[in-house]
């Protein structure tokens, strides 16, 4: 286990050390102490290492992650796992707005609640939120899965494309072109896998599925009021 | 009186209800939707043509054309980046996406720019191998849509341009019609094939200048502080947007005026939102000067740059470099008269073709149609672009020498006068034959 004191040694040293690791390094487990809400912690990682942040983070923790597993033992600021490509990011506490924004792949697990715009413009990432999510989540979401064990706020999935949303609790309102959809066996299987990987104690059958009605995929003036 | 002998009045077209306006009313009435098109603003606005250079006579001493050297090199990103971009000429290629443009067109841009010693820029569609392969210096755009955005490509770039706005549509997104969403474009953008692709108008994961500063920090941390970070804004509030970009940590500010082009957006947006390029430069330079970073944070100006005279005028007003988009496409062969019969079939004519979003470009440039794409030879088109860039540079050098300067960066507002009150006010240079411009006290 490598321990890095962020307060004492600075952000640049941390990120350059983590980014330089490759598959042959033995330094596969890292612990970051004294994060104190710093921004851009453990961004741009590109090897299958395990990083534990001992405390809460600021903006963009684990941004553009590839392959690494990053665990935040606290809450995460805005944009956690922004544009993640692969790997896993786990937030033990709550996450601020834009969690998993534009993510292309990998798994983001938020053990607490996520604020507004969780999964905004997501492009293939899987996100599991154990608690609730705020408004405008998955706006313009293109691909991937957003699983919410609690409730969802206003305008879920507004203007979404092929992303799937699974919500166990209530949905305050659905956004433009987002509808409830049939929960078929293949969706149960997808959800079962995601819940297991996220360590979530919930039954897939308890969830409802939402997604695009695909009525706004091509512009039609008669739909103008929906925009 | 014989009514046949009464002179007839000449029919007068209304200036307000002109033929183009009437045609648009009829088109809107028939379709129920606003016009979406590519290209840039077509209306006449105060422009570089409204400025003239004051060549040297006695009070200034000219340099010998063709004999005395006039430098053109420019270095971009000297503020924080470990590896600033060094270009042979201060004319760069503006961001244009793969998807909006064909693969051969992107390749031709790379070939031409590299041969001229300058950079190209990606666009909304991400980075393609042929573009990276053919561009010696490539700027990777970080756009609101984040289509195809990944850290591997980010690290392959020579600079990163955070696009906040675009001159043709400041505050607006785009609309790429389904015809252009080919298999490859759909895959790169993670979108279903054939849908009308709506580009976002704002970055999804930040909401203001303070967030932008943190976003730039993240991008620098991912790329090891190696390459310059540009911030591109549409020309609307150039003083404040430039100041905030500097505050957020930009190495370079890219300022795009309303004559800047676009792949596809609403005509009403293109023609009615934003400031003319000419009006943007001096406020932006003023912001840099007020912050004490003029020339430390470089300024790239774009939007309707066509000639070496435009280049020289932009630089005289304080820009470090310019970027060209539409002009580069014309150099490649877009709107070429040799395709006139095909433009006619599309209901338009050479020089007016702007339905770039429909994917039917007879020149094979703004299309994803495989057959049309074959019409563009990237080697030959790249050569044309290289020639054009060289000519622009020669023109700018000629003017600079005549004004007594041995580097294009030494051009200054005192080298200019204005032909119109509007241009004088916007460029803050004297009206020709006077020592006054609107807003200047003491006349």
XYZ file of C-alpha atoms in Angstrom:
670
model
C 0.000 0.000 0.000
C 1.396 3.362 -1.040
C 0.304 6.312 1.085
C 0.287 9.804 -0.407
C -0.269 12.873 1.738
C -1.985 15.272 -0.639
C -1.676 18.262 1.645
C 2.030 17.787 2.107
C 3.040 16.723 -1.381
C 0.622 18.416 -3.726
C -1.758 17.466 -6.515
C 0.698 17.375 -9.410
C 2.925 14.888 -7.694
C -0.029 12.629 -6.977
C -1.489 12.608 -10.459
C 1.843 12.261 -12.228
C 2.780 9.340 -9.942
C -0.530 7.569 -10.554
C -0.573 8.240 -14.288
C 2.949 6.914 -14.763
C 2.037 3.491 -13.403
C 1.652 0.740 -15.946
C 0.539 -2.849 -15.799
C 3.928 -4.132 -14.635
C 4.207 -1.942 -11.543
C 3.873 -3.524 -8.117
C 2.484 -0.292 -6.703
C -1.107 -1.271 -7.325
C -2.723 -0.005 -4.114
C -2.723 3.634 -3.116
C -4.156 5.540 -0.203
C -4.544 9.296 -0.432
C -4.749 11.074 2.881
C -5.688 14.675 3.597
C -7.703 15.255 0.397
C -9.584 18.091 2.126
C -11.926 18.677 -0.786
C -9.173 19.178 -3.358
C -10.117 19.241 -7.024
C -8.987 16.877 -9.780
C -7.786 14.099 -7.467
C -6.725 10.918 -9.301
C -7.701 12.146 -12.756
C -6.582 10.568 -16.007
C -5.618 7.231 -14.470
C -4.936 4.549 -17.040
C -3.920 1.341 -15.297
C -5.752 -1.224 -13.125
C -4.677 0.154 -9.765
C -6.737 0.658 -6.622
C -6.892 4.112 -5.117
C -8.618 4.970 -1.860
C -9.232 8.590 -0.996
C -9.486 8.969 2.760
C -11.982 11.809 2.921
C -14.105 14.054 0.746
C -13.090 15.428 -2.629
C -13.747 18.556 -4.671
C -14.532 18.723 -8.396
C -13.786 16.038 -10.961
C -12.351 13.310 -8.760
C -11.363 10.333 -10.967
C -12.113 12.313 -14.118
C -11.577 10.395 -17.375
C -10.658 7.266 -15.436
C -9.540 4.205 -17.379
C -9.175 0.791 -15.703
C -8.537 2.016 -12.153
C -10.758 1.468 -9.128
C -11.111 4.678 -7.135
C -12.918 4.637 -3.797
C -13.846 7.899 -2.053
C -14.311 7.404 1.666
C -16.323 10.561 2.006
C -18.454 12.664 -0.294
C -17.547 13.779 -3.794
C -17.803 17.228 -5.275
C -19.218 18.088 -8.713
C -18.310 16.021 -11.733
C -17.013 12.896 -9.998
C -15.900 10.345 -12.637
C -16.490 12.913 -15.355
C -16.106 11.343 -18.823
C -14.985 8.021 -17.308
C -14.000 5.446 -19.934
C -13.667 2.254 -17.875
C -12.855 1.039 -14.372
C -14.861 1.644 -11.219
C -15.441 4.647 -9.001
C -17.174 4.231 -5.650
C -18.324 7.124 -3.511
C -19.148 6.073 0.032
C -20.977 9.316 0.807
C -23.014 11.687 -1.346
C -22.115 13.095 -4.741
C -22.676 16.642 -5.906
C -24.030 17.609 -9.303
C -22.954 16.162 -12.679
C -21.783 12.835 -11.233
C -20.648 10.627 -14.099
C -21.258 13.366 -16.650
C -20.508 12.363 -20.257
C -19.063 9.038 -19.067
C -18.320 6.595 -21.872
C -17.863 3.425 -19.813
C -17.053 1.860 -16.467
C -19.125 1.743 -13.289
C -19.840 4.617 -10.915
C -21.365 3.671 -7.565
C -22.696 6.323 -5.207
C -23.604 4.876 -1.832
C -25.387 8.032 -0.715
C -27.439 10.501 -2.742
C -26.534 12.222 -5.985
C -27.449 15.801 -6.707
C -28.856 17.266 -9.910
C -27.691 16.296 -13.397
C -26.323 12.912 -12.399
C -25.419 11.078 -15.612
C -25.916 14.127 -17.766
C -25.008 13.377 -21.378
C -23.849 9.879 -20.366
C -22.489 7.851 -23.288
C -22.145 4.302 -22.020
C -21.257 4.570 -18.360
C -23.211 2.555 -15.760
C -24.211 4.506 -12.657
C -25.769 3.024 -9.525
C -27.027 5.429 -6.869
C -28.058 3.813 -3.606
C -29.974 6.899 -2.475
C -31.905 9.581 -4.345
C -31.018 11.717 -7.343
C -31.895 15.346 -8.061
C -33.441 17.105 -11.029
C -32.441 16.940 -14.691
C -30.555 13.705 -14.257
C -29.509 11.944 -17.473
C -30.375 14.985 -19.586
C -29.451 14.128 -23.180
C -28.155 10.751 -22.016
C -27.026 8.736 -25.009
C -26.106 5.260 -23.741
C -25.499 3.271 -20.575
C -27.574 2.550 -17.465
C -28.596 4.737 -14.548
C -29.899 2.776 -11.556
C -31.523 4.597 -8.655
C -32.525 2.735 -5.531
C -34.264 5.782 -4.083
C -36.299 8.515 -5.746
C -35.615 10.632 -8.831
C -36.234 14.368 -9.122
C -37.804 16.398 -11.888
C -37.317 15.856 -15.610
C -35.589 12.502 -15.517
C -34.085 11.561 -18.864
C -35.067 14.721 -20.706
C -34.197 14.444 -24.419
C -32.435 11.137 -23.858
C -31.365 8.727 -26.561
C -30.675 5.023 -25.941
C -29.696 5.130 -22.256
C -31.768 3.095 -19.767
C -32.969 4.307 -16.384
C -34.070 1.995 -13.575
C -35.720 3.640 -10.570
C -37.001 1.796 -7.494
C -38.656 4.768 -5.828
C -40.743 7.574 -7.202
C -39.987 9.799 -10.171
C -41.096 13.362 -9.627
C -41.441 13.946 -13.350
C -40.138 12.654 -16.651
C -38.409 14.925 -19.135
C -39.293 15.445 -22.777
C -39.554 12.208 -24.760
C -38.824 10.038 -21.687
C -41.403 7.369 -20.866
C -41.853 4.363 -18.639
C -41.070 1.186 -20.519
C -41.741 -2.482 -20.175
C -39.382 -4.362 -17.888
C -38.443 -7.409 -19.932
C -36.310 -10.377 -18.827
C -33.177 -8.967 -20.428
C -33.590 -5.813 -18.370
C -33.943 -7.843 -15.192
C -30.658 -9.533 -16.055
C -28.896 -6.237 -16.747
C -30.180 -4.829 -13.483
C -29.310 -7.922 -11.469
C -25.724 -7.680 -12.672
C -25.442 -3.961 -11.955
C -26.915 -4.290 -8.468
C -24.553 -7.108 -7.649
C -21.508 -5.210 -8.903
C -22.577 -2.148 -6.950
C -23.133 -4.080 -3.739
C -26.743 -2.978 -3.630
C -29.255 -4.988 -1.632
C -32.323 -4.661 -3.832
C -34.429 -6.867 -6.050
C -34.562 -6.062 -9.795
C -38.293 -6.698 -9.826
C -38.816 -3.683 -7.565
C -37.646 -1.265 -10.266
C -39.380 0.468 -13.117
C -37.605 1.120 -16.393
C -37.603 4.422 -18.272
C -36.136 5.458 -21.589
C -36.660 7.345 -24.797
C -39.962 7.296 -26.627
C -37.855 8.053 -29.708
C -40.438 10.536 -30.937
C -38.053 13.460 -30.983
C -35.145 11.723 -32.693
C -35.920 13.502 -35.925
C -37.056 17.087 -35.833
C -40.743 17.598 -36.538
C -42.312 21.006 -36.236
C -45.454 19.467 -34.808
C -43.378 18.465 -31.776
C -42.068 21.990 -31.250
C -43.892 22.435 -27.967
C -41.975 19.488 -26.540
C -38.613 21.195 -26.983
C -55.186 61.907 -72.388
C -54.311 58.661 -74.077
C -53.561 56.319 -71.254
C -50.990 54.561 -73.431
C -48.912 57.740 -73.428
C -48.669 58.042 -69.644
C -45.152 57.048 -68.585
C -45.156 53.962 -66.426
C -43.431 53.986 -63.061
C -40.598 51.534 -62.580
C -41.615 48.777 -60.144
C -39.735 49.227 -56.890
C -38.783 46.251 -54.762
C -39.298 46.890 -51.116
C -36.081 47.166 -49.153
C -37.912 45.789 -46.158
C -39.761 43.044 -47.963
C -36.953 42.150 -50.352
C -37.042 39.061 -52.566
C -34.881 36.984 -50.192
C -37.068 38.003 -47.228
C -40.263 37.246 -49.137
C -38.872 33.886 -50.214
C -38.102 33.047 -46.598
C -41.632 34.027 -45.549
C -43.028 31.700 -48.197
C -40.638 28.909 -47.212
C -41.556 29.278 -43.527
C -45.244 29.303 -44.394
C -44.876 26.112 -46.374
C -42.754 24.151 -43.908
C -43.490 25.501 -40.440
C -39.840 25.441 -39.437
C -37.045 27.956 -39.436
C -34.270 27.633 -41.979
C -31.289 25.600 -40.862
C -28.102 25.981 -42.843
C -24.350 26.006 -42.689
C -21.886 28.723 -43.561
C -21.659 32.023 -41.790
C -23.418 35.377 -41.740
C -24.162 36.729 -45.195
C -25.421 40.158 -44.293
C -23.048 43.083 -44.710
C -21.623 44.220 -41.400
C -18.649 46.478 -40.685
C -15.607 44.432 -41.595
C -11.895 44.579 -42.210
C -12.637 45.979 -45.680
C -13.648 49.178 -43.922
C -10.093 49.711 -42.732
C -7.072 50.845 -44.716
C -3.385 50.658 -43.945
C -1.247 53.770 -43.846
C 1.885 52.772 -45.707
C 5.128 54.500 -44.836
C 6.344 57.682 -46.529
C 8.490 60.172 -44.575
C 7.164 59.898 -41.048
C 7.577 56.139 -41.222
C 10.282 54.150 -42.954
C 9.224 51.152 -45.043
C 11.089 47.890 -45.443
C 12.142 46.673 -48.833
C 9.621 44.251 -50.219
C 11.087 40.869 -51.288
C 14.459 41.758 -49.699
C 14.115 42.691 -46.056
C 12.847 40.002 -43.766
C 9.436 40.135 -42.198
C 8.956 37.407 -39.627
C 5.740 35.456 -39.390
C 6.380 32.922 -36.656
C 4.031 32.777 -33.711
C 4.205 30.907 -30.427
C 0.938 30.054 -28.720
C 0.567 28.934 -25.125
C 3.501 30.523 -23.355
C 1.628 31.163 -20.121
C 1.515 27.741 -18.430
C 2.149 24.995 -20.982
C 5.441 23.136 -20.960
C 5.180 22.688 -24.710
C 3.789 25.816 -26.380
C 2.780 25.512 -30.024
C 5.198 27.088 -32.476
C 3.767 27.909 -35.885
C 5.519 29.234 -38.974
C 2.598 31.477 -39.842
C -0.034 33.191 -37.682
C -2.912 31.667 -39.638
C -4.464 28.502 -38.204
C -7.306 26.248 -39.302
C -10.422 26.619 -37.159
C -12.269 23.691 -35.625
C -14.484 21.808 -38.062
C -15.819 18.403 -37.171
C -15.468 15.065 -38.827
C -19.102 14.414 -39.535
C -19.773 17.919 -40.702
C -16.808 17.418 -43.038
C -15.835 14.289 -44.906
C -12.766 12.256 -44.051
C -10.919 13.353 -47.212
C -11.690 16.981 -46.375
C -10.211 16.592 -42.899
C -7.186 14.891 -44.388
C -6.764 17.715 -46.904
C -6.913 20.299 -44.135
C -4.184 18.434 -42.303
C -2.027 18.132 -45.375
C -2.379 21.764 -46.375
C -1.885 23.195 -42.920
C 1.118 21.020 -42.187
C 2.749 21.993 -45.482
C 2.253 25.640 -44.575
C 3.630 25.124 -41.077
C 0.469 25.680 -39.119
C -2.112 23.799 -37.070
C -5.527 22.304 -37.653
C -8.310 21.815 -35.138
C -10.732 18.950 -34.556
C -14.434 19.547 -34.011
C -17.591 18.085 -32.577
C -16.924 14.603 -33.883
C -13.742 13.811 -31.978
C -10.289 13.020 -33.344
C -9.845 10.785 -36.385
C -6.652 8.856 -37.174
C -6.383 10.419 -40.609
C -6.636 13.885 -39.098
C -4.033 13.242 -36.420
C -1.861 11.472 -38.964
C -1.839 14.327 -41.435
C -1.663 17.261 -39.019
C 1.765 18.143 -37.696
C 0.083 20.300 -35.071
C -3.429 19.385 -34.019
C -5.650 21.231 -31.568
C -8.244 18.975 -29.899
C -11.543 20.649 -29.163
C -13.193 19.962 -25.804
C -16.816 20.621 -26.696
C -20.106 20.676 -24.808
C -21.255 17.529 -26.605
C -18.118 15.554 -25.620
C -18.697 13.284 -28.607
C -15.788 10.871 -28.846
C -13.946 12.598 -26.013
C -11.346 10.373 -24.407
C -8.110 10.854 -22.497
C -5.989 8.957 -25.026
C -6.852 11.404 -27.796
C -6.530 14.270 -25.350
C -2.927 13.286 -24.787
C -2.248 13.019 -28.520
C -3.135 16.674 -29.020
C -0.706 19.552 -29.324
C -3.204 21.869 -27.650
C -6.693 21.630 -26.168
C -9.370 24.116 -27.101
C -12.232 24.373 -24.600
C -15.099 25.538 -26.782
C -17.505 27.728 -24.865
C -19.047 29.491 -27.815
C -18.897 29.904 -31.559
C -19.250 33.140 -33.521
C -22.010 31.892 -35.784
C -24.147 30.802 -32.847
C -22.982 32.157 -29.496
C -25.237 30.572 -26.926
C -26.616 28.032 -29.363
C -26.101 24.400 -30.255
C -26.183 22.739 -33.643
C -28.399 20.449 -35.667
C -26.770 17.861 -37.894
C -29.523 16.210 -39.905
C -29.843 12.466 -39.967
C -28.606 12.155 -43.540
C -25.082 12.864 -42.327
C -25.136 10.447 -39.393
C -23.391 7.594 -41.150
C -22.331 4.400 -39.374
C -18.929 5.872 -38.579
C -20.277 9.233 -37.420
C -22.937 7.527 -35.305
C -20.356 5.279 -33.681
C -17.986 8.144 -32.930
C -20.793 10.136 -31.323
C -22.545 7.213 -29.588
C -25.774 8.062 -31.356
C -28.338 6.014 -33.256
C -27.770 6.106 -36.989
C -29.949 8.480 -38.953
C -31.238 10.660 -36.123
C -31.063 14.437 -36.198
C -28.118 15.082 -33.952
C -28.531 17.997 -31.580
C -25.282 19.429 -30.287
C -25.356 20.828 -26.781
C -24.993 24.574 -26.326
C -23.339 24.419 -22.919
C -20.932 22.172 -21.105
C -22.892 19.689 -19.009
C -20.525 19.603 -16.057
C -19.761 23.209 -15.302
C -21.829 26.309 -15.054
C -19.614 29.371 -14.864
C -16.137 30.864 -14.844
C -15.214 29.470 -11.452
C -16.114 25.982 -12.635
C -14.223 26.572 -15.871
C -11.093 27.314 -13.884
C -11.399 23.949 -12.132
C -12.182 22.204 -15.412
C -9.002 23.614 -16.932
C -7.088 22.364 -13.893
C -8.504 18.887 -14.485
C -7.511 18.945 -18.169
C -4.020 20.107 -17.249
C -3.676 17.383 -14.645
C -4.766 14.754 -17.168
C -2.301 15.988 -19.769
C 0.537 16.717 -17.381
C 0.515 20.480 -17.948
C 2.236 19.791 -21.268
C 0.063 21.469 -23.877
C -1.638 24.858 -24.107
C -5.262 25.239 -23.121
C -7.230 27.507 -25.432
C -10.655 28.887 -24.540
C -12.891 29.704 -27.501
C -15.740 32.172 -27.142
C -18.291 33.541 -29.555
C -18.023 37.281 -30.026
C -20.746 38.847 -27.933
C -19.242 40.315 -24.772
C -15.575 40.172 -25.768
C -14.181 42.277 -22.920
C -15.744 40.268 -20.129
C -15.488 36.867 -21.790
C -11.809 37.412 -22.501
C -11.170 38.614 -18.963
C -12.960 35.594 -17.501
C -11.135 33.191 -19.796
C -7.866 34.673 -18.574
C -9.044 34.417 -14.990
C -9.949 30.777 -15.573
C -6.393 30.105 -16.668
C -6.494 30.082 -20.464
C -3.170 30.060 -22.248
C -4.844 31.307 -25.416
C -8.186 33.007 -26.047
C -9.911 32.260 -29.346
C -12.439 34.902 -30.265
C -14.891 34.076 -33.046
C -16.915 36.891 -34.586
C -20.355 36.644 -36.147
C -18.991 36.066 -39.655
C -17.612 32.773 -38.423
C -18.991 29.665 -40.084
C -20.953 26.747 -38.752
C -21.917 23.299 -39.943
C -25.602 23.708 -39.232
C -27.706 26.090 -37.246
C -30.667 28.381 -37.563
C -30.346 31.121 -40.181
C -31.954 33.565 -37.764
C -29.165 32.810 -35.293
C -26.386 33.135 -37.832
C -27.607 36.500 -39.053
C -28.937 38.093 -35.873
C -26.858 37.003 -32.893
C -23.361 38.153 -32.083
C -20.951 40.928 -32.915
C -19.041 41.522 -36.131
C -15.484 40.249 -35.848
C -14.173 43.776 -36.286
C -16.068 44.906 -33.201
C -14.692 42.128 -31.025
C -10.961 42.617 -31.250
C -10.287 45.888 -29.467
C -12.408 45.106 -26.386
C -10.700 41.719 -26.090
C -7.264 43.285 -26.430
C -8.298 45.922 -23.903
C -9.176 43.166 -21.441
C -5.793 41.525 -21.951
C -4.027 44.850 -21.531
C -6.018 45.760 -18.426
C -5.001 42.443 -16.903
C -1.393 42.930 -17.961
C -1.299 39.770 -20.059
C -1.452 41.033 -23.654
C 0.964 38.842 -25.663
C 1.405 36.565 -22.619
C -2.071 35.166 -23.171
C -2.304 34.997 -26.931
C -5.408 36.038 -28.861
C -6.582 34.177 -31.950
C -9.278 35.959 -33.934
C -11.586 34.224 -36.373
C -14.771 34.946 -38.284
C -14.682 35.971 -41.914
C -10.900 36.124 -42.426
C -10.269 35.852 -46.168
C -7.083 37.615 -47.227
C -3.653 38.610 -46.046
C -5.049 42.101 -45.551
C -7.591 40.689 -43.094
C -4.786 38.871 -41.312
C -2.665 42.001 -41.095
C -5.581 44.121 -39.894
C -6.551 41.651 -37.178
C -2.964 41.546 -36.005
C -2.634 45.319 -36.126
C -5.633 45.543 -33.820
C -3.855 43.299 -31.338
C -4.451 39.667 -32.320
C -1.537 37.234 -32.180
C -2.954 34.976 -34.871
C -6.098 34.304 -36.852
C -8.057 31.162 -37.679
C -9.862 30.411 -40.908
C -12.709 27.976 -41.518
C -14.975 28.847 -44.417
C -12.063 30.274 -46.394
C -10.171 27.011 -45.958
C -13.151 25.052 -47.301
C -13.321 27.302 -50.339
C -9.603 26.760 -50.873
C -10.213 23.012 -50.784
C -12.851 23.414 -53.486
C -16.190 24.121 -51.879
C -18.624 26.227 -53.931
C -16.337 25.809 -56.930
C -17.948 26.938 -60.217
C -17.097 23.602 -61.799
C -20.019 22.133 -59.836
C -22.456 24.859 -60.963
C -24.871 22.517 -62.718
C -25.140 20.426 -59.568
C -25.624 23.461 -57.384
C -28.437 24.426 -59.733
C -30.069 21.049 -59.217
C -29.990 21.720 -55.476
C -31.775 25.022 -56.053
C -28.798 27.228 -55.446
C -25.716 28.520 -57.218
C -21.965 28.700 -56.835
C -21.008 30.910 -53.952
C -24.373 30.625 -52.275
C -24.445 26.915 -51.422
C -24.827 26.657 -47.662
C -26.954 23.574 -46.989
C -23.929 21.824 -45.592
C -26.035 19.944 -43.072
C -27.895 18.021 -45.766
C -24.880 15.987 -46.787
C -25.314 16.627 -50.533
C -22.268 18.817 -51.101
C -21.324 18.402 -54.778
C -17.716 19.208 -53.893
C -17.519 16.211 -51.551
C -16.404 18.317 -48.598
C -19.356 18.800 -46.257
C -20.811 15.340 -46.783
C -20.647 11.742 -45.634
C -21.905 10.389 -48.981
C -19.237 7.914 -50.153
C -19.707 8.749 -53.819
C -19.537 12.506 -53.283
C -16.548 12.132 -50.964
C -14.571 10.525 -53.786
C -14.693 13.819 -55.662
C -12.221 15.415 -53.300
C -8.612 14.422 -53.789
C -7.053 15.166 -50.391
C -3.552 15.546 -51.835
C -4.585 18.068 -54.465
C -6.953 19.872 -52.091
C -4.242 20.005 -49.462
C -1.914 21.576 -51.998
C -4.498 24.247 -52.763
C -4.899 25.038 -49.090
C -1.150 25.241 -48.637
C -0.904 27.655 -51.574
C -3.718 29.778 -50.196
C -2.132 29.986 -46.743
C 1.178 30.957 -48.327
C -0.484 33.690 -50.382
C -2.251 35.103 -47.336
C 1.032 35.175 -45.485
C 2.822 36.885 -48.363
C 0.085 39.477 -48.542
C 0.274 40.207 -44.847
C 4.071 40.442 -45.013
C 3.873 42.858 -47.927
C 1.607 45.150 -45.965
C 3.712 44.902 -42.817
C 6.867 45.815 -44.704
C 5.133 48.776 -46.285
C 4.278 49.948 -42.789
C 7.888 49.518 -41.726
C 7.618 46.342 -39.658
C 9.947 43.345 -39.639
C 7.432 41.067 -37.899
C 3.697 40.763 -38.386
C 3.318 41.177 -34.640
C 4.712 44.680 -34.876
C 1.686 45.904 -36.799
C -0.282 48.287 -34.603
C -3.500 50.325 -34.624
C -1.523 53.408 -35.654
C -0.990 51.702 -39.006
C -4.697 51.875 -39.724
C -7.460 54.294 -40.552
C -11.160 53.691 -41.095
C -13.353 54.413 -44.074
C -16.581 54.620 -42.131
C -17.694 55.982 -38.791
C -18.875 52.538 -37.758
C -15.560 50.891 -38.490
C -13.702 53.733 -36.789
C -15.766 53.274 -33.669
C -15.452 49.510 -33.608
C -11.764 49.307 -34.428
C -10.911 52.434 -32.462
C -8.801 53.816 -35.258
C -9.187 57.294 -36.782
C -11.596 58.020 -39.557
C -9.529 58.419 -42.733
C -8.062 61.899 -43.009
C -8.783 62.783 -39.397
C -7.239 62.070 -36.036
C -10.601 61.203 -34.510
C -12.767 58.198 -33.958
C -16.135 57.969 -32.248
C -15.713 57.661 -28.536
C -12.419 59.521 -28.496
C -12.590 62.831 -26.661
C -10.866 66.049 -27.647
C -11.705 66.452 -31.312
